[in-house]
PDB file of C-alpha atoms in Angstrom:
ATOM      1  CA  MET A   1      44.862 115.712 -23.185  1.00  0.00           C
ATOM      2  CA  THR A   2      48.641 115.539 -23.046  1.00  0.00           C
ATOM      3  CA  VAL A   3      50.544 118.407 -21.457  1.00  0.00           C
ATOM      4  CA  SER A   4      53.896 119.002 -23.124  1.00  0.00           C
ATOM      5  CA  LYS A   5      56.879 117.413 -21.410  1.00  0.00           C
ATOM      6  CA  TYR A   6      58.655 120.769 -21.327  1.00  0.00           C
ATOM      7  CA  ASP A   7      55.762 122.445 -19.497  1.00  0.00           C
ATOM      8  CA  SER A   8      55.403 119.555 -17.034  1.00  0.00           C
ATOM      9  CA  GLU A   9      59.120 119.575 -16.274  1.00  0.00           C
ATOM     10  CA  GLN A  10      59.014 123.332 -15.762  1.00  0.00           C
ATOM     11  CA  VAL A  11      56.281 122.893 -13.153  1.00  0.00           C
ATOM     12  CA  ALA A  12      58.135 119.985 -11.501  1.00  0.00           C
ATOM     13  CA  LYS A  13      61.216 122.181 -11.097  1.00  0.00           C
ATOM     14  CA  ILE A  14      59.142 124.923  -9.477  1.00  0.00           C
ATOM     15  CA  LEU A  15      57.395 122.571  -7.051  1.00  0.00           C
ATOM     16  CA  LEU A  16      60.680 120.961  -6.005  1.00  0.00           C
ATOM     17  CA  ASN A  17      62.509 124.296  -5.785  1.00  0.00           C
ATOM     18  CA  ILE A  18      60.048 125.849  -3.339  1.00  0.00           C
ATOM     19  CA  ASN A  19      59.501 122.569  -1.427  1.00  0.00           C
ATOM     20  CA  ALA A  20      55.821 122.457  -2.351  1.00  0.00           C
ATOM     21  CA  VAL A  21      56.495 118.780  -2.982  1.00  0.00           C
ATOM     22  CA  LYS A  22      58.729 116.903  -0.562  1.00  0.00           C
ATOM     23  CA  LEU A  23      60.052 113.376  -1.111  1.00  0.00           C
ATOM     24  CA  LYS A  24      61.060 110.992   1.694  1.00  0.00           C
ATOM     25  CA  PRO A  25      61.534 107.535   0.133  1.00  0.00           C
ATOM     26  CA  GLU A  26      63.283 106.128   3.194  1.00  0.00           C
ATOM     27  CA  LYS A  27      60.958 107.548   5.860  1.00  0.00           C
ATOM     28  CA  PHE A  28      57.351 107.934   4.767  1.00  0.00           C
ATOM     29  CA  PHE A  29      55.083 110.842   5.648  1.00  0.00           C
ATOM     30  CA  THR A  30      51.740 110.232   7.346  1.00  0.00           C
ATOM     31  CA  TRP A  31      48.931 111.980   5.475  1.00  0.00           C
ATOM     32  CA  SER A  32      45.908 113.408   7.315  1.00  0.00           C
ATOM     33  CA  SER A  33      43.983 110.304   6.212  1.00  0.00           C
ATOM     34  CA  GLY A  34      46.490 108.152   8.099  1.00  0.00           C
ATOM     35  CA  LYS A  35      47.966 106.795   4.871  1.00  0.00           C
ATOM     36  CA  LYS A  36      51.757 106.365   4.711  1.00  0.00           C
ATOM     37  CA  ALA A  37      53.404 107.893   1.643  1.00  0.00           C
ATOM     38  CA  PRO A  38      56.904 108.859   0.447  1.00  0.00           C
ATOM     39  CA  ILE A  39      55.617 112.174  -0.878  1.00  0.00           C
ATOM     40  CA  TYR A  40      53.846 115.219   0.512  1.00  0.00           C
ATOM     41  CA  CYS A  41      52.424 118.037  -1.606  1.00  0.00           C
ATOM     42  CA  ASP A  42      51.346 121.503  -0.437  1.00  0.00           C
ATOM     43  CA  ASN A  43      50.678 123.738  -3.421  1.00  0.00           C
ATOM     44  CA  ARG A  44      49.547 126.574  -1.150  1.00  0.00           C
ATOM     45  CA  LEU A  45      53.231 127.459  -0.938  1.00  0.00           C
ATOM     46  CA  LEU A  46      52.995 128.683  -4.540  1.00  0.00           C
ATOM     47  CA  LEU A  47      50.945 131.628  -3.312  1.00  0.00           C
ATOM     48  CA  SER A  48      54.044 133.110  -1.668  1.00  0.00           C
ATOM     49  CA  TYR A  49      56.072 133.148  -4.905  1.00  0.00           C
ATOM     50  CA  PRO A  50      54.500 135.645  -7.355  1.00  0.00           C
ATOM     51  CA  LYS A  51      56.666 134.898 -10.412  1.00  0.00           C
ATOM     52  CA  LYS A  52      56.431 131.142  -9.982  1.00  0.00           C
ATOM     53  CA  ARG A  53      52.694 131.135  -9.340  1.00  0.00           C
ATOM     54  CA  GLU A  54      52.267 133.300 -12.452  1.00  0.00           C
ATOM     55  CA  ILE A  55      53.921 130.583 -14.542  1.00  0.00           C
ATOM     56  CA  ILE A  56      51.581 127.959 -13.073  1.00  0.00           C
ATOM     57  CA  ILE A  57      48.467 130.066 -13.625  1.00  0.00           C
ATOM     58  CA  LYS A  58      49.433 130.852 -17.223  1.00  0.00           C
ATOM     59  CA  LEU A  59      49.936 127.147 -17.941  1.00  0.00           C
ATOM     60  CA  LEU A  60      46.581 126.244 -16.414  1.00  0.00           C
ATOM     61  CA  CYS A  61      44.915 128.911 -18.566  1.00  0.00           C
ATOM     62  CA  LYS A  62      46.783 127.773 -21.669  1.00  0.00           C
ATOM     63  CA  TYR A  63      45.602 124.187 -21.415  1.00  0.00           C
ATOM     64  CA  ILE A  64      42.092 125.032 -20.240  1.00  0.00           C
ATOM     65  CA  GLN A  65      41.618 127.228 -23.310  1.00  0.00           C
ATOM     66  CA  LYS A  66      43.131 124.551 -25.542  1.00  0.00           C
ATOM     67  CA  GLU A  67      40.973 121.715 -24.184  1.00  0.00           C
ATOM     68  CA  PHE A  68      37.592 123.216 -23.300  1.00  0.00           C
ATOM     69  CA  GLN A  69      35.162 125.346 -25.278  1.00  0.00           C
ATOM     70  CA  SER A  70      32.315 127.649 -24.208  1.00  0.00           C
ATOM     71  CA  ILE A  71      33.233 127.725 -20.504  1.00  0.00           C
ATOM     72  CA  ASP A  72      30.822 129.640 -18.285  1.00  0.00           C
ATOM     73  CA  TYR A  73      32.467 129.182 -14.855  1.00  0.00           C
ATOM     74  CA  ILE A  74      35.685 128.218 -13.151  1.00  0.00           C
ATOM     75  CA  ALA A  75      35.196 126.272  -9.911  1.00  0.00           C
ATOM     76  CA  GLY A  76      37.830 125.734  -7.227  1.00  0.00           C
ATOM     77  CA  VAL A  77      37.714 122.840  -4.789  1.00  0.00           C
ATOM     78  CA  ALA A  78      37.982 124.055  -1.194  1.00  0.00           C
ATOM     79  CA  THR A  79      40.251 124.896   0.286  1.00  0.00           C
ATOM     80  CA  GLY A  80      43.473 124.262  -1.605  1.00  0.00           C
ATOM     81  CA  ALA A  81      42.288 125.351  -5.045  1.00  0.00           C
ATOM     82  CA  ILE A  82      40.320 128.453  -4.105  1.00  0.00           C
ATOM     83  CA  ALA A  83      43.174 130.924  -4.602  1.00  0.00           C
ATOM     84  CA  HIS A  84      44.508 129.243  -7.745  1.00  0.00           C
ATOM     85  CA  GLY A  85      41.001 128.999  -9.182  1.00  0.00           C
ATOM     86  CA  ILE A  86      40.293 132.687  -8.580  1.00  0.00           C
ATOM     87  CA  MET A  87      43.512 133.656 -10.389  1.00  0.00           C
ATOM     88  CA  VAL A  88      42.631 131.429 -13.360  1.00  0.00           C
ATOM     89  CA  ALA A  89      39.099 132.820 -13.501  1.00  0.00           C
ATOM     90  CA  ASP A  90      40.510 136.351 -13.401  1.00  0.00           C
ATOM     91  CA  LYS A  91      42.904 135.651 -16.300  1.00  0.00           C
ATOM     92  CA  LEU A  92      40.122 134.080 -18.362  1.00  0.00           C
ATOM     93  CA  ASP A  93      37.601 136.771 -17.376  1.00  0.00           C
ATOM     94  CA  LEU A  94      35.145 134.177 -16.080  1.00  0.00           C
ATOM     95  CA  PRO A  95      32.969 134.054 -12.959  1.00  0.00           C
ATOM     96  CA  PHE A  96      34.236 131.924 -10.078  1.00  0.00           C
ATOM     97  CA  ILE A  97      32.638 129.593  -7.542  1.00  0.00           C
ATOM     98  CA  TYR A  98      34.096 127.214  -5.028  1.00  0.00           C
ATOM     99  CA  VAL A  99      32.872 123.883  -3.722  1.00  0.00           C
ATOM    100  CA  ARG A 100      33.097 122.693  -0.125  1.00  0.00           C
ATOM    101  CA  SER A 101      33.509 119.033   0.780  1.00  0.00           C
ATOM    102  CA  ASN A 102      30.106 119.244   2.504  1.00  0.00           C
ATOM    103  CA  ALA A 103      27.326 121.759   2.870  1.00  0.00           C
ATOM    104  CA  LYS A 104      27.688 124.186   5.787  1.00  0.00           C
ATOM    105  CA  GLN A 105      25.638 123.352   8.864  1.00  0.00           C
ATOM    106  CA  HIS A 106      24.694 126.984   9.477  1.00  0.00           C
ATOM    107  CA  GLY A 107      23.586 130.101   7.606  1.00  0.00           C
ATOM    108  CA  ARG A 108      22.454 129.294   4.074  1.00  0.00           C
ATOM    109  CA  LYS A 109      23.935 125.781   4.348  1.00  0.00           C
ATOM    110  CA  ASN A 110      25.694 126.111   1.002  1.00  0.00           C
ATOM    111  CA  GLN A 111      28.072 123.560  -0.434  1.00  0.00           C
ATOM    112  CA  ILE A 112      28.721 125.740  -3.472  1.00  0.00           C
ATOM    113  CA  GLU A 113      29.753 129.312  -2.718  1.00  0.00           C
ATOM    114  CA  GLY A 114      29.083 132.022  -5.268  1.00  0.00           C
ATOM    115  CA  ARG A 115      26.245 132.369  -7.770  1.00  0.00           C
ATOM    116  CA  LEU A 116      26.044 129.476 -10.231  1.00  0.00           C
ATOM    117  CA  GLU A 117      23.504 129.892 -13.007  1.00  0.00           C
ATOM    118  CA  LYS A 118      21.622 126.706 -13.888  1.00  0.00           C
ATOM    119  CA  GLY A 119      22.695 125.159 -17.185  1.00  0.00           C
ATOM    120  CA  SER A 120      26.241 126.547 -17.015  1.00  0.00           C
ATOM    121  CA  LYS A 121      29.336 124.737 -18.271  1.00  0.00           C
ATOM    122  CA  VAL A 122      31.962 124.497 -15.545  1.00  0.00           C
ATOM    123  CA  VAL A 123      35.663 123.613 -15.399  1.00  0.00           C
ATOM    124  CA  VAL A 124      36.815 122.418 -11.971  1.00  0.00           C
ATOM    125  CA  ILE A 125      40.310 123.182 -10.672  1.00  0.00           C
ATOM    126  CA  GLU A 126      42.146 121.188  -7.998  1.00  0.00           C
ATOM    127  CA  ASP A 127      45.548 122.060  -6.593  1.00  0.00           C
ATOM    128  CA  LEU A 128      46.234 118.333  -6.218  1.00  0.00           C
ATOM    129  CA  ILE A 129      44.519 115.106  -7.295  1.00  0.00           C
ATOM    130  CA  SER A 130      45.346 112.152  -5.062  1.00  0.00           C
ATOM    131  CA  THR A 131      42.566 109.544  -4.800  1.00  0.00           C
ATOM    132  CA  GLY A 132      40.164 111.735  -6.790  1.00  0.00           C
ATOM    133  CA  LYS A 133      37.515 111.607  -4.045  1.00  0.00           C
ATOM    134  CA  SER A 134      37.289 115.384  -3.544  1.00  0.00           C
ATOM    135  CA  SER A 135      37.193 115.929  -7.311  1.00  0.00           C
ATOM    136  CA  VAL A 136      34.288 113.515  -7.806  1.00  0.00           C
ATOM    137  CA  ASN A 137      32.485 115.068  -4.837  1.00  0.00           C
ATOM    138  CA  ALA A 138      32.800 118.566  -6.340  1.00  0.00           C
ATOM    139  CA  ILE A 139      31.735 117.390  -9.795  1.00  0.00           C
ATOM    140  CA  GLU A 140      28.637 115.680  -8.397  1.00  0.00           C
ATOM    141  CA  ALA A 141      27.692 118.728  -6.311  1.00  0.00           C
ATOM    142  CA  ILE A 142      27.853 121.013  -9.361  1.00  0.00           C
ATOM    143  CA  ASN A 143      26.013 118.603 -11.660  1.00  0.00           C
ATOM    144  CA  LYS A 144      23.180 118.286  -9.114  1.00  0.00           C
ATOM    145  CA  THR A 145      22.420 122.000  -9.531  1.00  0.00           C
ATOM    146  CA  GLY A 146      21.528 121.531 -13.197  1.00  0.00           C
ATOM    147  CA  SER A 147      24.868 122.808 -14.461  1.00  0.00           C
ATOM    148  CA  LYS A 148      27.467 120.545 -16.069  1.00  0.00           C
ATOM    149  CA  VAL A 149      31.144 120.000 -15.311  1.00  0.00           C
ATOM    150  CA  ILE A 150      32.844 119.701 -18.695  1.00  0.00           C
ATOM    151  CA  GLY A 151      36.392 119.244 -17.426  1.00  0.00           C
ATOM    152  CA  LEU A 152      38.767 118.876 -14.498  1.00  0.00           C
ATOM    153  CA  THR A 153      42.318 120.139 -14.151  1.00  0.00           C
ATOM    154  CA  SER A 154      44.970 120.255 -11.445  1.00  0.00           C
ATOM    155  CA  ILE A 155      48.458 121.519 -10.777  1.00  0.00           C
ATOM    156  CA  PHE A 156      49.745 118.103  -9.670  1.00  0.00           C
ATOM    157  CA  THR A 157      48.577 114.498  -9.508  1.00  0.00           C
ATOM    158  CA  TYR A 158      49.935 111.418  -7.754  1.00  0.00           C
ATOM    159  CA  GLU A 159      48.570 109.389 -10.723  1.00  0.00           C
ATOM    160  CA  LEU A 160      46.682 107.042  -8.425  1.00  0.00           C
ATOM    161  CA  PHE A 161      43.208 107.609  -9.820  1.00  0.00           C
ATOM    162  CA  HIS A 162      42.066 106.832 -13.367  1.00  0.00           C
ATOM    163  CA  LYS A 163      38.278 106.583 -13.154  1.00  0.00           C
ATOM    164  CA  ILE A 164      37.187 110.172 -13.745  1.00  0.00           C
ATOM    165  CA  ARG A 165      34.725 110.024 -16.635  1.00  0.00           C
ATOM    166  CA  ILE A 166      35.200 113.549 -17.942  1.00  0.00           C
ATOM    167  CA  PRO A 167      38.175 115.147 -19.722  1.00  0.00           C
ATOM    168  CA  TYR A 168      40.911 116.026 -17.253  1.00  0.00           C
ATOM    169  CA  PHE A 169      44.598 116.844 -17.088  1.00  0.00           C
ATOM    170  CA  SER A 170      47.279 117.825 -14.599  1.00  0.00           C
ATOM    171  CA  ILE A 171      50.097 120.122 -15.637  1.00  0.00           C
ATOM    172  CA  CYS A 172      52.563 118.062 -13.586  1.00  0.00           C
ATOM    173  CA  THR A 173      52.479 114.361 -12.729  1.00  0.00           C
ATOM    174  CA  TYR A 174      54.128 112.122 -10.163  1.00  0.00           C
ATOM    175  CA  SER A 175      56.152 110.393 -12.914  1.00  0.00           C
ATOM    176  CA  ILE A 176      57.496 113.649 -14.331  1.00  0.00           C
ATOM    177  CA  LEU A 177      58.331 114.954 -10.867  1.00  0.00           C
ATOM    178  CA  ILE A 178      60.305 111.922  -9.671  1.00  0.00           C
ATOM    179  CA  ASN A 179      62.166 111.814 -12.992  1.00  0.00           C
ATOM    180  CA  GLU A 180      63.106 115.465 -12.508  1.00  0.00           C
ATOM    181  CA  ALA A 181      64.153 114.811  -8.900  1.00  0.00           C
ATOM    182  CA  THR A 182      66.376 111.948 -10.080  1.00  0.00           C
ATOM    183  CA  LYS A 183      67.854 113.983 -12.920  1.00  0.00           C
ATOM    184  CA  THR A 184      68.795 116.801 -10.550  1.00  0.00           C
ATOM    185  CA  GLN A 185      70.130 114.293  -7.977  1.00  0.00           C
ATOM    186  CA  LEU A 186      67.613 115.165  -5.288  1.00  0.00           C
ATOM    187  CA  ILE A 187      66.966 111.422  -5.069  1.00  0.00           C
ATOM    188  CA  SER A 188      68.956 108.365  -6.131  1.00  0.00           C
ATOM    189  CA  GLU A 189      67.904 105.643  -8.571  1.00  0.00           C
ATOM    190  CA  LYS A 190      67.237 103.391  -5.577  1.00  0.00           C
ATOM    191  CA  GLU A 191      64.954 106.015  -4.037  1.00  0.00           C
ATOM    192  CA  LYS A 192      63.231 106.512  -7.389  1.00  0.00           C
ATOM    193  CA  ASN A 193      62.457 102.786  -7.454  1.00  0.00           C
ATOM    194  CA  ILE A 194      60.881 103.033  -3.994  1.00  0.00           C
ATOM    195  CA  LEU A 195      58.711 105.943  -5.160  1.00  0.00           C
ATOM    196  CA  GLU A 196      57.624 104.113  -8.311  1.00  0.00           C
ATOM    197  CA  LYS A 197      56.815 100.936  -6.377  1.00  0.00           C
ATOM    198  CA  TRP A 198      54.681 102.906  -3.901  1.00  0.00           C
ATOM    199  CA  ARG A 199      52.696 104.456  -6.753  1.00  0.00           C
ATOM    200  CA  ASP A 200      52.189 101.115  -8.495  1.00  0.00           C
ATOM    201  CA  ASN A 201      51.047  99.466  -5.249  1.00  0.00           C
ATOM    202  CA  ASN A 202      48.496 102.192  -4.572  1.00  0.00           C
ATOM    203  CA  LEU A 203      46.784 102.514  -7.969  1.00  0.00           C
ATOM    204  CA  LEU A 204      43.002 102.677  -7.600  1.00  0.00           C
TER     205      LEU A 204
END
């Protein structure tokens, strides 16, 4: 599904304005994985801006309702998408679960937290899709319970991963964001080229 350019640009402006996404084309960040990248995204910052997070949540709800039918559950991927997922589930009046990267080693040893009825149709929410590994992990965990993930959505994507075999969309993309950053002179054309080259060299 295609998110409207206007909506994507609106989200890009918000993420740049609150520094949820930072760009350093000349001096790369080091991600927790050890990977070097000219971009760093922390959508948890949205939680501290009520009006801006409301815009994001409304857009997620808008496109979820447009794309997916007969949804039984909203699932957030821990930990970044738990808060956003709960707010979406609340708006859509749907039950919520969240999925850990691995099952706990104590207590009930759950990987999925919350009550998920077998045979349910689930939409998974990520705050960010980078390599897609955490998304695939969450989808597989839910499907193993006898329920079915019918779609995946996120606030932002680096556009590195294109092998998810279910319908998915992000309300803001790497391409839209760096175009917006260039347009507002946060980065130069030269820096934009560095960002584009990094993305193209890291496609999976």
